[in-house]
PDB file of C-alpha atoms in Angstrom:
ATOM      1  CA  MET A 193       0.919  12.036 -22.887  1.00  0.00           C
ATOM      2  CA  THR A 194      -0.359  15.607 -23.080  1.00  0.00           C
ATOM      3  CA  LEU A 195      -0.369  18.058 -20.184  1.00  0.00           C
ATOM      4  CA  GLU A 196      -4.123  17.640 -19.731  1.00  0.00           C
ATOM      5  CA  SER A 197      -3.995  13.840 -19.795  1.00  0.00           C
ATOM      6  CA  GLY A 198      -0.992  13.911 -17.440  1.00  0.00           C
ATOM      7  CA  ILE A 199      -2.889  15.991 -14.866  1.00  0.00           C
ATOM      8  CA  THR A 200      -5.970  13.780 -15.189  1.00  0.00           C
ATOM      9  CA  PHE A 201      -3.789  10.667 -14.871  1.00  0.00           C
ATOM     10  CA  PHE A 202      -2.169  12.073 -11.716  1.00  0.00           C
ATOM     11  CA  LEU A 203      -5.549  12.858 -10.112  1.00  0.00           C
ATOM     12  CA  ALA A 204      -6.965   9.447 -11.023  1.00  0.00           C
ATOM     13  CA  ILE A 205      -3.974   7.627  -9.521  1.00  0.00           C
ATOM     14  CA  PHE A 206      -4.219   9.799  -6.402  1.00  0.00           C
ATOM     15  CA  ILE A 207      -7.881   8.803  -5.939  1.00  0.00           C
ATOM     16  CA  PHE A 208      -6.892   5.168  -6.548  1.00  0.00           C
ATOM     17  CA  SER A 209      -4.213   5.480  -3.837  1.00  0.00           C
ATOM     18  CA  ILE A 210      -6.716   6.464  -1.116  1.00  0.00           C
ATOM     19  CA  THR A 211      -9.344   3.887  -2.076  1.00  0.00           C
ATOM     20  CA  PRO A 212      -9.921   1.539   0.913  1.00  0.00           C
ATOM     21  CA  GLY A 213      -8.120  -1.783   0.676  1.00  0.00           C
ATOM     22  CA  PRO A 214      -5.483  -3.901   2.495  1.00  0.00           C
ATOM     23  CA  GLY A 215      -2.793  -1.270   1.907  1.00  0.00           C
ATOM     24  CA  ILE A 216      -4.858   1.549   3.391  1.00  0.00           C
ATOM     25  CA  PHE A 217      -5.817  -0.637   6.359  1.00  0.00           C
ATOM     26  CA  ALA A 218      -2.137  -1.408   6.990  1.00  0.00           C
ATOM     27  CA  ILE A 219      -1.218   2.292   6.780  1.00  0.00           C
ATOM     28  CA  LEU A 220      -4.007   3.194   9.220  1.00  0.00           C
ATOM     29  CA  ALA A 221      -2.924   0.556  11.718  1.00  0.00           C
ATOM     30  CA  ARG A 222       0.775   1.456  11.549  1.00  0.00           C
ATOM     31  CA  SER A 223       0.268   5.227  11.766  1.00  0.00           C
ATOM     32  CA  MET A 224      -2.162   4.967  14.685  1.00  0.00           C
ATOM     33  CA  THR A 225       0.354   3.081  16.809  1.00  0.00           C
ATOM     34  CA  LYS A 226       3.713   4.379  15.597  1.00  0.00           C
ATOM     35  CA  GLY A 227       3.015   7.663  13.843  1.00  0.00           C
ATOM     36  CA  ALA A 228       3.184   8.847  10.250  1.00  0.00           C
ATOM     37  CA  ARG A 229       6.995   8.628   9.998  1.00  0.00           C
ATOM     38  CA  ALA A 230       6.846   4.892  10.650  1.00  0.00           C
ATOM     39  CA  CYS A 231       4.728   4.519   7.492  1.00  0.00           C
ATOM     40  CA  VAL A 232       7.341   5.864   5.070  1.00  0.00           C
ATOM     41  CA  SER A 233       8.997   2.503   4.364  1.00  0.00           C
ATOM     42  CA  LEU A 234       5.640   0.729   4.307  1.00  0.00           C
ATOM     43  CA  SER A 235       4.312   3.239   1.757  1.00  0.00           C
ATOM     44  CA  LEU A 236       7.455   3.033  -0.388  1.00  0.00           C
ATOM     45  CA  GLY A 237       7.131  -0.752  -0.550  1.00  0.00           C
ATOM     46  CA  MET A 238       3.529  -0.479  -1.732  1.00  0.00           C
ATOM     47  CA  VAL A 239       4.339   2.230  -4.263  1.00  0.00           C
ATOM     48  CA  LEU A 240       7.306   0.341  -5.726  1.00  0.00           C
ATOM     49  CA  SER A 241       5.169  -2.759  -6.236  1.00  0.00           C
ATOM     50  CA  ASP A 242       2.491  -0.676  -7.969  1.00  0.00           C
ATOM     51  CA  ILE A 243       5.065   0.966 -10.233  1.00  0.00           C
ATOM     52  CA  ILE A 244       6.372  -2.459 -11.263  1.00  0.00           C
ATOM     53  CA  TYR A 245       2.822  -3.493 -12.167  1.00  0.00           C
ATOM     54  CA  LEU A 246       2.317  -0.241 -14.085  1.00  0.00           C
ATOM     55  CA  VAL A 247       5.475  -0.828 -16.143  1.00  0.00           C
ATOM     56  CA  MET A 248       4.419  -4.421 -16.787  1.00  0.00           C
ATOM     57  CA  ALA A 249       1.041  -3.169 -17.994  1.00  0.00           C
ATOM     58  CA  CYS A 250       2.741  -0.659 -20.300  1.00  0.00           C
ATOM     59  CA  TYR A 251       4.704  -3.487 -21.896  1.00  0.00           C
ATOM     60  CA  GLY A 252       1.605  -5.629 -22.278  1.00  0.00           C
ATOM     61  CA  LEU A 253       2.574  -8.267 -19.719  1.00  0.00           C
ATOM     62  CA  ALA A 254      -0.867  -8.562 -18.125  1.00  0.00           C
ATOM     63  CA  ALA A 255      -0.886 -12.222 -19.167  1.00  0.00           C
ATOM     64  CA  ILE A 256       1.594 -12.900 -16.345  1.00  0.00           C
ATOM     65  CA  ALA A 257      -1.194 -12.247 -13.839  1.00  0.00           C
ATOM     66  CA  SER A 258      -3.194 -15.176 -15.195  1.00  0.00           C
ATOM     67  CA  THR A 259      -0.255 -17.415 -16.172  1.00  0.00           C
ATOM     68  CA  TRP A 260       1.187 -17.235 -12.652  1.00  0.00           C
ATOM     69  CA  GLU A 261      -2.171 -17.329 -10.920  1.00  0.00           C
ATOM     70  CA  SER A 262      -1.157 -20.087  -8.478  1.00  0.00           C
ATOM     71  CA  ALA A 263       2.034 -18.270  -7.501  1.00  0.00           C
ATOM     72  CA  PHE A 264       0.099 -15.093  -6.863  1.00  0.00           C
ATOM     73  CA  LEU A 265      -2.408 -17.083  -4.807  1.00  0.00           C
ATOM     74  CA  VAL A 266       0.380 -18.377  -2.555  1.00  0.00           C
ATOM     75  CA  ILE A 267       1.785 -14.848  -2.196  1.00  0.00           C
ATOM     76  CA  ARG A 268      -1.671 -13.491  -1.362  1.00  0.00           C
ATOM     77  CA  TYR A 269      -2.276 -16.036   1.415  1.00  0.00           C
ATOM     78  CA  ALA A 270       1.242 -15.503   2.778  1.00  0.00           C
ATOM     79  CA  GLY A 271       0.592 -11.765   2.856  1.00  0.00           C
ATOM     80  CA  ALA A 272      -2.769 -12.284   4.568  1.00  0.00           C
ATOM     81  CA  ALA A 273      -1.188 -14.539   7.198  1.00  0.00           C
ATOM     82  CA  TYR A 274       1.530 -11.957   7.842  1.00  0.00           C
ATOM     83  CA  LEU A 275      -1.022  -9.186   8.319  1.00  0.00           C
ATOM     84  CA  LEU A 276      -3.000 -11.363  10.750  1.00  0.00           C
ATOM     85  CA  TYR A 277       0.221 -12.008  12.672  1.00  0.00           C
ATOM     86  CA  LEU A 278       0.988  -8.284  12.817  1.00  0.00           C
ATOM     87  CA  GLY A 279      -2.569  -7.608  13.991  1.00  0.00           C
ATOM     88  CA  TRP A 280      -2.132 -10.105  16.822  1.00  0.00           C
ATOM     89  CA  LYS A 281       1.232  -8.529  17.746  1.00  0.00           C
ATOM     90  CA  MET A 282      -0.325  -5.054  17.889  1.00  0.00           C
ATOM     91  CA  TRP A 283      -3.292  -6.313  19.919  1.00  0.00           C
ATOM     92  CA  THR A 284      -1.101  -7.993  22.535  1.00  0.00           C
ATOM     93  CA  SER A 285       1.926  -5.654  22.614  1.00  0.00           C
ATOM     94  CA  PRO A 286       2.624  -3.632  25.782  1.00  0.00           C
ATOM     95  CA  VAL A 287       2.148   0.107  25.432  1.00  0.00           C
ATOM     96  CA  SER A 288       5.841   0.770  26.065  1.00  0.00           C
ATOM     97  CA  SER A 289       6.946  -1.337  23.082  1.00  0.00           C
ATOM     98  CA  ALA A 290       4.552   0.157  20.547  1.00  0.00           C
ATOM     99  CA  SER A 291       7.349   1.879  18.634  1.00  0.00           C
ATOM    100  CA  ALA A 292      10.286  -0.363  19.462  1.00  0.00           C
ATOM    101  CA  ASP A 293      11.319  -1.064  15.886  1.00  0.00           C
ATOM    102  CA  VAL A 294      10.877   2.466  14.548  1.00  0.00           C
ATOM    103  CA  GLY A 295      14.097   3.848  13.051  1.00  0.00           C
ATOM    104  CA  THR A 296      16.037   0.570  13.078  1.00  0.00           C
ATOM    105  CA  THR A 297      17.388  -0.836   9.831  1.00  0.00           C
ATOM    106  CA  SER A 298      15.687  -4.191  10.335  1.00  0.00           C
ATOM    107  CA  GLY A 299      12.411  -2.507  11.237  1.00  0.00           C
ATOM    108  CA  GLU A 300      12.511  -0.254   8.150  1.00  0.00           C
ATOM    109  CA  MET A 301      13.366  -3.164   5.846  1.00  0.00           C
ATOM    110  CA  ALA A 302      10.628  -5.344   7.340  1.00  0.00           C
ATOM    111  CA  SER A 303       8.162  -2.487   6.917  1.00  0.00           C
ATOM    112  CA  PHE A 304       9.222  -1.986   3.289  1.00  0.00           C
ATOM    113  CA  MET A 305       8.863  -5.692   2.515  1.00  0.00           C
ATOM    114  CA  GLN A 306       5.477  -5.774   4.224  1.00  0.00           C
ATOM    115  CA  GLY A 307       4.260  -2.934   2.014  1.00  0.00           C
ATOM    116  CA  PHE A 308       5.717  -4.553  -1.106  1.00  0.00           C
ATOM    117  CA  MET A 309       4.051  -7.867  -0.272  1.00  0.00           C
ATOM    118  CA  ILE A 310       0.663  -6.242   0.321  1.00  0.00           C
ATOM    119  CA  SER A 311       0.617  -4.712  -3.162  1.00  0.00           C
ATOM    120  CA  ALA A 312       2.427  -7.563  -4.921  1.00  0.00           C
ATOM    121  CA  SER A 313      -0.124 -10.055  -3.579  1.00  0.00           C
ATOM    122  CA  ASN A 314      -2.826  -8.396  -5.664  1.00  0.00           C
ATOM    123  CA  PRO A 315      -2.186  -9.289  -9.352  1.00  0.00           C
ATOM    124  CA  LYS A 316      -5.441  -7.549 -10.276  1.00  0.00           C
ATOM    125  CA  VAL A 317      -3.559  -4.256  -9.920  1.00  0.00           C
ATOM    126  CA  ILE A 318      -1.870  -4.932 -13.257  1.00  0.00           C
ATOM    127  CA  LEU A 319      -5.259  -5.627 -14.828  1.00  0.00           C
ATOM    128  CA  PHE A 320      -6.452  -2.302 -13.436  1.00  0.00           C
ATOM    129  CA  TYR A 321      -3.552  -0.518 -15.111  1.00  0.00           C
ATOM    130  CA  VAL A 322      -4.127  -2.374 -18.388  1.00  0.00           C
ATOM    131  CA  ALA A 323      -7.730  -1.145 -18.435  1.00  0.00           C
ATOM    132  CA  PHE A 324      -6.827   2.263 -17.048  1.00  0.00           C
ATOM    133  CA  LEU A 325      -3.778   3.380 -19.066  1.00  0.00           C
ATOM    134  CA  PRO A 326      -5.365   3.409 -22.568  1.00  0.00           C
ATOM    135  CA  THR A 327      -7.600   6.242 -21.356  1.00  0.00           C
ATOM    136  CA  PHE A 328      -4.532   8.475 -21.113  1.00  0.00           C
ATOM    137  CA  MET A 329      -2.041   7.086 -23.638  1.00  0.00           C
ATOM    138  CA  ASP A 330      -1.741   4.843 -26.676  1.00  0.00           C
ATOM    139  CA  LEU A 331      -0.012   1.722 -25.365  1.00  0.00           C
ATOM    140  CA  THR A 332       0.861   0.575 -28.887  1.00  0.00           C
ATOM    141  CA  VAL A 333       3.168   3.531 -29.542  1.00  0.00           C
ATOM    142  CA  LEU A 334       4.591   4.114 -26.081  1.00  0.00           C
ATOM    143  CA  ALA A 335       8.142   5.406 -25.935  1.00  0.00           C
ATOM    144  CA  GLY A 336      10.498   4.931 -23.009  1.00  0.00           C
ATOM    145  CA  VAL A 337      10.023   8.557 -21.956  1.00  0.00           C
ATOM    146  CA  ASP A 338       6.242   8.030 -21.744  1.00  0.00           C
ATOM    147  CA  ILE A 339       6.683   5.080 -19.396  1.00  0.00           C
ATOM    148  CA  VAL A 340       9.151   7.038 -17.254  1.00  0.00           C
ATOM    149  CA  LEU A 341       6.739   9.982 -17.070  1.00  0.00           C
ATOM    150  CA  ALA A 342       3.763   7.751 -16.206  1.00  0.00           C
ATOM    151  CA  SER A 343       5.817   5.969 -13.536  1.00  0.00           C
ATOM    152  CA  PHE A 344       6.983   9.281 -12.053  1.00  0.00           C
ATOM    153  CA  LEU A 345       3.453  10.717 -11.912  1.00  0.00           C
ATOM    154  CA  ALA A 346       2.113   7.492 -10.405  1.00  0.00           C
ATOM    155  CA  PHE A 347       4.916   7.402  -7.828  1.00  0.00           C
ATOM    156  CA  ILE A 348       4.178  10.947  -6.633  1.00  0.00           C
ATOM    157  CA  ALA A 349       0.395  10.475  -6.658  1.00  0.00           C
ATOM    158  CA  LEU A 350       0.497   7.144  -4.810  1.00  0.00           C
ATOM    159  CA  LEU A 351       3.000   8.334  -2.205  1.00  0.00           C
ATOM    160  CA  LEU A 352       1.065  11.573  -1.671  1.00  0.00           C
ATOM    161  CA  GLY A 353      -2.196   9.714  -1.097  1.00  0.00           C
ATOM    162  CA  LEU A 354      -0.667   7.234   1.357  1.00  0.00           C
ATOM    163  CA  THR A 355       1.172  10.028   3.191  1.00  0.00           C
ATOM    164  CA  ILE A 356      -2.025  12.028   3.663  1.00  0.00           C
ATOM    165  CA  ILE A 357      -3.770   8.928   5.027  1.00  0.00           C
ATOM    166  CA  SER A 358      -0.922   8.185   7.458  1.00  0.00           C
ATOM    167  CA  VAL A 359      -0.632  11.781   8.701  1.00  0.00           C
ATOM    168  CA  CYS A 360      -4.390  12.054   9.293  1.00  0.00           C
ATOM    169  CA  ALA A 361      -4.550   8.700  11.109  1.00  0.00           C
ATOM    170  CA  SER A 362      -1.513   9.491  13.260  1.00  0.00           C
ATOM    171  CA  GLN A 363      -3.312  12.478  14.748  1.00  0.00           C
ATOM    172  CA  ALA A 364      -5.373  10.054  16.806  1.00  0.00           C
ATOM    173  CA  ARG A 365      -2.240   9.325  18.847  1.00  0.00           C
ATOM    174  CA  ARG A 366      -2.133  12.916  20.090  1.00  0.00           C
ATOM    175  CA  PHE A 367      -5.360  12.378  22.004  1.00  0.00           C
ATOM    176  CA  MET A 368      -4.247   9.095  23.535  1.00  0.00           C
ATOM    177  CA  LYS A 369      -2.114   9.959  26.561  1.00  0.00           C
ATOM    178  CA  SER A 370      -3.100   7.450  29.243  1.00  0.00           C
ATOM    179  CA  GLU A 371      -1.920   3.834  29.294  1.00  0.00           C
ATOM    180  CA  ARG A 372      -5.506   2.644  29.019  1.00  0.00           C
ATOM    181  CA  SER A 373      -6.211   4.770  25.954  1.00  0.00           C
ATOM    182  CA  MET A 374      -2.941   3.709  24.300  1.00  0.00           C
ATOM    183  CA  LYS A 375      -3.806   0.074  24.918  1.00  0.00           C
ATOM    184  CA  SER A 376      -7.203   0.656  23.287  1.00  0.00           C
ATOM    185  CA  LEU A 377      -5.451   2.328  20.363  1.00  0.00           C
ATOM    186  CA  ASN A 378      -3.098  -0.644  19.981  1.00  0.00           C
ATOM    187  CA  ARG A 379      -6.053  -3.015  19.960  1.00  0.00           C
ATOM    188  CA  THR A 380      -7.934  -0.890  17.455  1.00  0.00           C
ATOM    189  CA  ALA A 381      -4.897  -0.791  15.179  1.00  0.00           C
ATOM    190  CA  GLY A 382      -4.398  -4.533  15.640  1.00  0.00           C
ATOM    191  CA  GLY A 383      -8.014  -5.127  14.691  1.00  0.00           C
ATOM    192  CA  ILE A 384      -7.598  -2.994  11.562  1.00  0.00           C
ATOM    193  CA  MET A 385      -4.423  -4.826  10.573  1.00  0.00           C
ATOM    194  CA  ALA A 386      -6.065  -8.226  11.112  1.00  0.00           C
ATOM    195  CA  SER A 387      -9.069  -7.045   9.078  1.00  0.00           C
ATOM    196  CA  ALA A 388      -6.681  -6.174   6.259  1.00  0.00           C
ATOM    197  CA  GLY A 389      -5.378  -9.744   6.399  1.00  0.00           C
ATOM    198  CA  VAL A 390      -8.886 -11.200   6.281  1.00  0.00           C
ATOM    199  CA  PHE A 391      -9.811  -8.857   3.423  1.00  0.00           C
ATOM    200  CA  LEU A 392      -6.735  -9.904   1.461  1.00  0.00           C
ATOM    201  CA  ALA A 393      -7.430 -13.601   2.051  1.00  0.00           C
ATOM    202  CA  VAL A 394     -11.114 -13.686   1.120  1.00  0.00           C
ATOM    203  CA  LYS A 395     -11.320 -11.153  -1.708  1.00  0.00           C
ATOM    204  CA  SER A 396     -11.937 -12.655  -5.127  1.00  0.00           C
TER     205      SER A 396
END
């Protein structure tokens, strides 16, 4: 990978990271109710899943996406159900408990797993990388260092995109001071999270 192709690859992955989808919806919902810091574990889970898919694509394992189609289908519906559940929890939660699990080990781990599940439930990500990577590198002569470099660039680009989204969305909380406005914010975030679940369940 040349310097020029590396920069182009980084920018392309960054744009991919902020493209609307279940992951972005989940980031928006979490940051609006709990702030940008609460999205770190969620974002890391999504990014790790994407990196795994990228490495699989580099090694030509895209066939797994079709071979394990039923398993991925089960994962996708489980992820959609979980997002719907989280949306309902946000919609009905009291204002005072909006950030109850922030900073706890169990809350961080649950957030990480949620993010991982959101990305892992979309096997088409690996197909995207299979179609996308040849533009920047020759997959037939890839060396280990090329895969490490591509993974590093993708990690930074993906995390940067998700962080920008979460920081921007969290600013809405600064204008929500009253209990009524916070309740409306919780319901808005819950609606977004539930929409992410519906989107994940019905997308082809």
